[in-house]
Amino acid sequence: MLDQDQINAFKDQGHLILPGFVEADMVRQWQEQFWQHLDCSIDEPDKWPDRVEGFQPDPVFGDLPELQGIVKQVGGGHFSGGGCGVLVRWPQKQEQWSMPESGHLDGYPGEGCQAVLMIGATTYLHDVESQGGAYTYWPASHHIAHRYFREHPHQIEGTFRETSEWEERGWGIFSDDSPEPPREFVAKAGDVILWHGWLCHTGSTNVRPSPRVGFFSRWIHEDDAGVRKAIPEDPWHHWAI
Ligand SMILES: O=C(O)CCC(=O)C(=O)O
Ligand SMILES: [Fe+2]
């Protein structure tokens, strides 16, 4: 469960970092499962596959009781989802690293809006250093999306990608006016970042020797259609915090 200071920081910054959230023993088990699935080890880069298919940790990240407890706390029991996306960014040492220039909001993969994301959680299977393929985000940018969708409530359906502003700025609509520059989630294995569904974010290039193995869990509101119908003045209207 989060304490009041953590809740305040999450609301203010649109994200919250929980160091050492996943127990070391769990991380070790997940590491074993992962490398067993790939039939090689982290010390055998020559054997690493290009793509990782069909891997799910057991238990899945989104099922960890401590994480479910937090999601229940912040969503008042009305958020549904969890699961575990597994996103691997293998080292690309020949690439030049630079900080990503723009990000995206989850929920808008193709045309239209898949669902309005409420909260996401990300952890790493191995430590990730700077320029190591970190999840990268614009701190406090969730306020920008809230302002934008208050002004343009229908664009919640994804039609912001049909506007002239989009032509000019793309996803910059949700990050250009961010109070701070983008930041990498540089973290130890098992550290967790909770992020508001409207936090602008993206992946980044990995030019370090270690693979970036990210686990992603996401929750939407059980009444997603209702959430889309009106953008409340209080950005926390659908939350329990
Ligand atoms: O790989 C990352 O760190 C970010 C991936 C991402 O933004 C996504 O899967 O929606
Ligand atoms: Fe994303």
mmCIF file of C-alpha atoms and ligand atoms in Angstrom:
data_model
loop_
_atom_site.group_PDB
_atom_site.id
_atom_site.type_symbol
_atom_site.label_atom_id
_atom_site.label_comp_id
_atom_site.label_asym_id
_atom_site.label_seq_id
_atom_site.Cartn_x
_atom_site.Cartn_y
_atom_site.Cartn_z
ATOM 1 C CA MET A 1 0.000 0.000 0.000
ATOM 2 C CA LEU A 2 1.141 3.534 -0.687
ATOM 3 C CA ASP A 3 1.415 6.111 2.074
ATOM 4 C CA GLN A 4 0.077 9.633 1.744
ATOM 5 C CA ASP A 5 3.407 11.135 0.681
ATOM 6 C CA GLN A 6 3.717 8.559 -2.100
ATOM 7 C CA ILE A 7 0.163 9.208 -3.236
ATOM 8 C CA ASN A 8 0.797 12.943 -3.306
ATOM 9 C CA ALA A 9 3.995 12.474 -5.290
ATOM 10 C CA PHE A 10 2.245 10.167 -7.753
ATOM 11 C CA LYS A 11 -0.568 12.657 -8.281
ATOM 12 C CA ASP A 12 1.831 15.528 -8.711
ATOM 13 C CA GLN A 13 4.470 13.837 -10.877
ATOM 14 C CA GLY A 14 2.359 11.254 -12.718
ATOM 15 C CA HIS A 15 4.736 8.506 -11.688
ATOM 16 C CA LEU A 16 6.162 6.908 -8.577
ATOM 17 C CA ILE A 17 9.310 4.833 -8.237
ATOM 18 C CA LEU A 18 9.258 1.954 -5.756
ATOM 19 C CA PRO A 19 12.837 0.743 -5.228
ATOM 20 C CA GLY A 20 13.223 -2.954 -4.438
ATOM 21 C CA PHE A 21 9.501 -3.576 -4.889
ATOM 22 C CA VAL A 22 9.811 -7.104 -6.289
ATOM 23 C CA GLU A 23 11.549 -9.400 -3.833
ATOM 24 C CA ALA A 24 15.049 -10.494 -4.824
ATOM 25 C CA ASP A 25 14.034 -14.140 -4.704
ATOM 26 C CA MET A 26 11.173 -13.531 -7.137
ATOM 27 C CA VAL A 27 13.478 -11.645 -9.485
ATOM 28 C CA ARG A 28 15.934 -14.545 -9.399
ATOM 29 C CA GLN A 29 13.189 -17.030 -10.245
ATOM 30 C CA TRP A 30 11.987 -14.873 -13.125
ATOM 31 C CA GLN A 31 15.546 -14.575 -14.436
ATOM 32 C CA GLU A 32 15.920 -18.362 -14.392
ATOM 33 C CA GLN A 33 12.586 -18.819 -16.174
ATOM 34 C CA PHE A 34 13.494 -16.240 -18.811
ATOM 35 C CA TRP A 35 16.892 -17.655 -19.711
ATOM 36 C CA GLN A 36 15.613 -21.203 -19.569
ATOM 37 C CA HIS A 37 12.927 -20.191 -22.072
ATOM 38 C CA LEU A 38 15.631 -18.811 -24.374
ATOM 39 C CA ASP A 39 17.849 -21.829 -23.814
ATOM 40 C CA CYS A 40 20.921 -19.703 -23.160
ATOM 41 C CA SER A 41 22.299 -17.391 -20.490
ATOM 42 C CA ILE A 42 22.972 -13.703 -20.056
ATOM 43 C CA ASP A 43 26.674 -14.498 -20.479
ATOM 44 C CA GLU A 44 26.180 -15.998 -23.955
ATOM 45 C CA PRO A 45 25.387 -13.032 -26.213
ATOM 46 C CA ASP A 46 26.110 -15.135 -29.309
ATOM 47 C CA LYS A 47 23.145 -17.331 -28.479
ATOM 48 C CA TRP A 48 20.653 -14.544 -27.741
ATOM 49 C CA PRO A 49 17.707 -14.716 -30.147
ATOM 50 C CA ASP A 50 16.550 -11.673 -32.137
ATOM 51 C CA ARG A 51 13.042 -12.021 -30.850
ATOM 52 C CA VAL A 52 11.571 -13.321 -27.627
ATOM 53 C CA GLU A 53 8.304 -15.082 -28.209
ATOM 54 C CA GLY A 54 5.839 -16.726 -25.892
ATOM 55 C CA PHE A 55 7.551 -15.920 -22.618
ATOM 56 C CA GLN A 56 5.454 -15.181 -19.544
ATOM 57 C CA PRO A 57 6.933 -15.068 -16.060
ATOM 58 C CA ASP A 58 5.289 -17.211 -13.397
ATOM 59 C CA PRO A 59 3.642 -15.599 -11.513
ATOM 60 C CA VAL A 60 3.017 -12.800 -13.988
ATOM 61 C CA PHE A 61 4.086 -9.346 -12.854
ATOM 62 C CA GLY A 62 0.521 -7.987 -12.724
ATOM 63 C CA ASP A 63 -0.529 -10.797 -10.393
ATOM 64 C CA LEU A 64 1.894 -9.926 -7.599
ATOM 65 C CA PRO A 65 -0.349 -9.386 -4.554
ATOM 66 C CA GLU A 66 1.554 -6.249 -3.467
ATOM 67 C CA LEU A 67 1.006 -4.687 -6.896
ATOM 68 C CA GLN A 68 -2.639 -5.692 -7.020
ATOM 69 C CA GLY A 69 -3.048 -4.170 -3.555
ATOM 70 C CA ILE A 70 -1.747 -0.821 -4.782
ATOM 71 C CA VAL A 71 -3.926 -0.868 -7.885
ATOM 72 C CA LYS A 72 -6.949 -1.652 -5.721
ATOM 73 C CA GLN A 73 -5.992 1.158 -3.393
ATOM 74 C CA VAL A 74 -5.619 3.815 -6.086
ATOM 75 C CA GLY A 75 -8.537 2.615 -8.209
ATOM 76 C CA GLY A 76 -10.935 1.794 -5.397
ATOM 77 C CA GLY A 77 -11.309 -1.685 -6.880
ATOM 78 C CA HIS A 78 -12.586 -0.339 -10.216
ATOM 79 C CA PHE A 79 -9.482 -0.859 -12.325
ATOM 80 C CA SER A 80 -9.136 -4.058 -14.300
ATOM 81 C CA GLY A 81 -6.204 -5.503 -16.164
ATOM 82 C CA GLY A 82 -2.761 -6.539 -15.037
ATOM 83 C CA GLY A 83 -1.107 -9.180 -17.134
ATOM 84 C CA CYS A 84 2.462 -8.819 -18.279
ATOM 85 C CA GLY A 85 3.855 -7.491 -21.518
ATOM 86 C CA VAL A 86 7.467 -8.590 -21.969
ATOM 87 C CA LEU A 87 9.540 -6.148 -23.967
ATOM 88 C CA VAL A 88 13.169 -6.922 -24.647
ATOM 89 C CA ARG A 89 15.609 -4.354 -25.989
ATOM 90 C CA TRP A 90 18.779 -6.145 -26.978
ATOM 91 C CA PRO A 91 22.039 -4.187 -27.082
ATOM 92 C CA GLN A 92 22.614 -2.273 -30.322
ATOM 93 C CA LYS A 93 26.142 -1.155 -29.676
ATOM 94 C CA GLN A 94 26.668 0.193 -33.166
ATOM 95 C CA GLU A 95 23.779 2.648 -32.716
ATOM 96 C CA GLN A 96 24.220 6.200 -31.506
ATOM 97 C CA TRP A 97 22.314 6.897 -28.300
ATOM 98 C CA SER A 98 20.227 10.016 -27.895
ATOM 99 C CA MET A 99 17.378 10.961 -25.636
ATOM 100 C CA PRO A 100 14.068 10.267 -27.413
ATOM 101 C CA GLU A 101 12.447 13.396 -28.798
ATOM 102 C CA SER A 102 8.880 12.307 -28.416
ATOM 103 C CA GLY A 103 6.806 9.648 -26.749
ATOM 104 C CA HIS A 104 3.220 8.446 -26.829
ATOM 105 C CA LEU A 105 0.220 7.679 -24.668
ATOM 106 C CA ASP A 106 -0.708 4.008 -24.397
ATOM 107 C CA GLY A 107 -4.160 3.053 -25.622
ATOM 108 C CA TYR A 108 -3.735 4.509 -29.111
ATOM 109 C CA PRO A 109 -1.969 1.856 -31.167
ATOM 110 C CA GLY A 110 -3.724 2.023 -34.537
ATOM 111 C CA GLU A 111 -6.765 4.076 -35.352
ATOM 112 C CA GLY A 112 -9.089 5.066 -32.563
ATOM 113 C CA CYS A 113 -8.716 4.499 -28.864
ATOM 114 C CA GLN A 114 -8.309 0.962 -27.612
ATOM 115 C CA ALA A 115 -9.036 1.966 -24.011
ATOM 116 C CA VAL A 116 -8.156 4.877 -21.768
ATOM 117 C CA LEU A 117 -5.273 3.604 -19.722
ATOM 118 C CA MET A 118 -5.519 4.383 -16.001
ATOM 119 C CA ILE A 119 -2.233 3.096 -14.636
ATOM 120 C CA GLY A 120 0.797 1.195 -15.821
ATOM 121 C CA ALA A 121 3.600 -0.515 -13.916
ATOM 122 C CA THR A 122 7.027 -1.393 -15.238
ATOM 123 C CA THR A 123 9.856 -3.418 -13.778
ATOM 124 C CA TYR A 124 13.116 -4.828 -15.105
ATOM 125 C CA LEU A 125 14.500 -8.331 -14.993
ATOM 126 C CA HIS A 126 18.077 -7.016 -14.896
ATOM 127 C CA ASP A 127 19.597 -3.717 -13.807
ATOM 128 C CA VAL A 128 19.289 -0.994 -16.437
ATOM 129 C CA GLU A 129 21.858 1.776 -16.578
ATOM 130 C CA SER A 130 21.617 5.034 -18.479
ATOM 131 C CA GLN A 131 21.515 4.467 -22.257
ATOM 132 C CA GLY A 132 20.624 0.858 -21.554
ATOM 133 C CA GLY A 133 17.184 0.888 -23.189
ATOM 134 C CA ALA A 134 15.336 2.433 -20.268
ATOM 135 C CA TYR A 135 11.643 3.222 -20.174
ATOM 136 C CA THR A 136 11.720 6.980 -20.697
ATOM 137 C CA TYR A 137 9.067 9.454 -19.604
ATOM 138 C CA TRP A 138 8.190 13.107 -19.333
ATOM 139 C CA PRO A 139 7.645 13.792 -15.623
ATOM 140 C CA ALA A 140 4.284 15.369 -14.774
ATOM 141 C CA SER A 141 3.152 15.313 -18.408
ATOM 142 C CA HIS A 142 -0.152 13.689 -17.342
ATOM 143 C CA HIS A 143 -1.326 17.224 -16.475
ATOM 144 C CA ILE A 144 -0.829 18.229 -20.114
ATOM 145 C CA ALA A 145 -3.016 15.387 -21.399
ATOM 146 C CA HIS A 146 -5.678 16.240 -18.852
ATOM 147 C CA ARG A 147 -5.706 19.888 -19.970
ATOM 148 C CA TYR A 148 -5.759 18.854 -23.613
ATOM 149 C CA PHE A 149 -8.652 16.417 -23.242
ATOM 150 C CA ARG A 150 -10.599 18.899 -21.093
ATOM 151 C CA GLU A 151 -10.335 21.363 -23.970
ATOM 152 C CA HIS A 152 -10.948 18.745 -26.668
ATOM 153 C CA PRO A 153 -13.014 15.991 -25.012
ATOM 154 C CA HIS A 154 -13.849 14.188 -28.248
ATOM 155 C CA GLN A 155 -10.195 13.756 -29.084
ATOM 156 C CA ILE A 156 -10.014 11.143 -26.349
ATOM 157 C CA GLU A 157 -11.114 8.736 -29.087
ATOM 158 C CA GLY A 158 -7.768 9.213 -30.785
ATOM 159 C CA THR A 159 -8.841 11.821 -33.328
ATOM 160 C CA PHE A 160 -6.128 14.167 -32.069
ATOM 161 C CA ARG A 161 -4.108 12.379 -34.739
ATOM 162 C CA GLU A 162 -6.278 13.971 -37.422
ATOM 163 C CA THR A 163 -5.708 17.569 -36.340
ATOM 164 C CA SER A 164 -3.439 20.186 -37.879
ATOM 165 C CA GLU A 165 -1.741 20.479 -34.502
ATOM 166 C CA TRP A 166 -0.797 16.811 -34.797
ATOM 167 C CA GLU A 167 0.646 17.478 -38.257
ATOM 168 C CA GLU A 168 2.922 20.049 -36.673
ATOM 169 C CA ARG A 169 3.733 18.551 -33.320
ATOM 170 C CA GLY A 170 2.792 14.862 -33.301
ATOM 171 C CA TRP A 171 3.020 13.361 -29.833
ATOM 172 C CA GLY A 172 4.717 16.599 -28.805
ATOM 173 C CA ILE A 173 1.159 17.742 -28.071
ATOM 174 C CA PHE A 174 1.531 15.712 -24.879
ATOM 175 C CA SER A 175 5.124 16.472 -23.979
ATOM 176 C CA ASP A 176 6.371 19.741 -25.540
ATOM 177 C CA ASP A 177 5.104 21.834 -22.643
ATOM 178 C CA SER A 178 6.260 19.360 -20.040
ATOM 179 C CA PRO A 179 7.692 21.044 -16.955
ATOM 180 C CA GLU A 180 10.793 18.865 -17.149
ATOM 181 C CA PRO A 181 12.850 17.192 -19.866
ATOM 182 C CA PRO A 182 12.414 13.447 -20.437
ATOM 183 C CA ARG A 183 13.951 11.109 -17.902
ATOM 184 C CA GLU A 184 15.167 7.521 -18.141
ATOM 185 C CA PHE A 185 13.928 4.994 -15.612
ATOM 186 C CA VAL A 186 17.407 3.867 -14.623
ATOM 187 C CA ALA A 187 16.852 1.145 -12.074
ATOM 188 C CA LYS A 188 17.845 -2.099 -10.431
ATOM 189 C CA ALA A 189 16.115 -5.363 -11.279
ATOM 190 C CA GLY A 190 12.852 -5.481 -9.341
ATOM 191 C CA ASP A 191 12.489 -1.727 -8.896
ATOM 192 C CA VAL A 192 9.066 -0.598 -10.111
ATOM 193 C CA ILE A 193 7.808 2.572 -11.710
ATOM 194 C CA LEU A 194 4.086 3.219 -11.487
ATOM 195 C CA TRP A 195 2.916 5.592 -14.182
ATOM 196 C CA HIS A 196 -0.305 7.414 -14.816
ATOM 197 C CA GLY A 197 -1.988 6.353 -18.066
ATOM 198 C CA TRP A 198 -1.563 9.858 -19.447
ATOM 199 C CA LEU A 199 2.137 10.086 -18.719
ATOM 200 C CA CYS A 200 3.871 10.594 -22.054
ATOM 201 C CA HIS A 201 6.586 7.937 -22.419
ATOM 202 C CA THR A 202 8.536 5.803 -24.830
ATOM 203 C CA GLY A 203 11.250 3.190 -25.058
ATOM 204 C CA SER A 204 14.866 4.103 -25.826
ATOM 205 C CA THR A 205 17.856 2.597 -27.546
ATOM 206 C CA ASN A 206 20.085 0.194 -25.655
ATOM 207 C CA VAL A 207 23.771 0.771 -26.330
ATOM 208 C CA ARG A 208 24.915 -1.032 -23.162
ATOM 209 C CA PRO A 209 26.029 -4.668 -23.002
ATOM 210 C CA SER A 210 23.080 -5.958 -20.955
ATOM 211 C CA PRO A 211 19.651 -6.662 -22.464
ATOM 212 C CA ARG A 212 16.780 -4.515 -21.248
ATOM 213 C CA VAL A 213 14.030 -6.935 -20.276
ATOM 214 C CA GLY A 214 10.972 -4.951 -19.244
ATOM 215 C CA PHE A 215 7.756 -6.283 -17.737
ATOM 216 C CA PHE A 216 4.696 -4.097 -18.302
ATOM 217 C CA SER A 217 1.299 -4.355 -16.627
ATOM 218 C CA ARG A 218 -1.596 -2.068 -17.425
ATOM 219 C CA TRP A 219 -5.012 -1.386 -15.973
ATOM 220 C CA ILE A 220 -8.024 0.356 -17.443
ATOM 221 C CA HIS A 221 -11.250 1.422 -15.725
ATOM 222 C CA GLU A 222 -13.977 -1.233 -15.587
ATOM 223 C CA ASP A 223 -16.299 1.402 -17.072
ATOM 224 C CA ASP A 224 -14.008 2.514 -19.878
ATOM 225 C CA ALA A 225 -16.943 3.690 -22.006
ATOM 226 C CA GLY A 226 -18.077 5.930 -19.125
ATOM 227 C CA VAL A 227 -14.569 7.292 -18.691
ATOM 228 C CA ARG A 228 -14.522 8.346 -22.346
ATOM 229 C CA LYS A 229 -17.936 9.958 -22.243
ATOM 230 C CA ALA A 230 -16.811 13.002 -20.277
ATOM 231 C CA ILE A 231 -13.454 14.346 -19.165
ATOM 232 C CA PRO A 232 -13.898 15.394 -15.528
ATOM 233 C CA GLU A 233 -12.582 18.671 -14.172
ATOM 234 C CA ASP A 234 -11.004 16.734 -11.331
ATOM 235 C CA PRO A 235 -8.361 14.529 -12.945
ATOM 236 C CA TRP A 236 -8.760 12.039 -10.056
ATOM 237 C CA HIS A 237 -12.489 11.686 -10.413
ATOM 238 C CA HIS A 238 -12.265 8.031 -11.474
ATOM 239 C CA TRP A 239 -9.656 7.208 -8.859
ATOM 240 C CA ALA A 240 -9.844 6.575 -5.118
ATOM 241 C CA ILE A 241 -6.961 8.893 -4.278
HETATM 242 O O1 LIG B 1 10.060 -0.319 -24.005
HETATM 243 C C1 LIG B 1 9.715 0.612 -23.289
HETATM 244 O O2 LIG B 1 10.391 0.984 -22.321
HETATM 245 C C2 LIG B 1 8.413 1.327 -23.554
HETATM 246 C C3 LIG B 1 7.436 0.502 -24.302
HETATM 247 C C4 LIG B 1 6.107 1.167 -24.425
HETATM 248 O O3 LIG B 1 5.960 2.332 -24.319
HETATM 249 C C5 LIG B 1 4.917 0.368 -24.672
HETATM 250 O O4 LIG B 1 5.020 -0.858 -24.834
HETATM 251 O O5 LIG B 1 3.820 0.933 -24.675
HETATM 252 FE FE FE B 2 3.817 2.818 -24.215
#
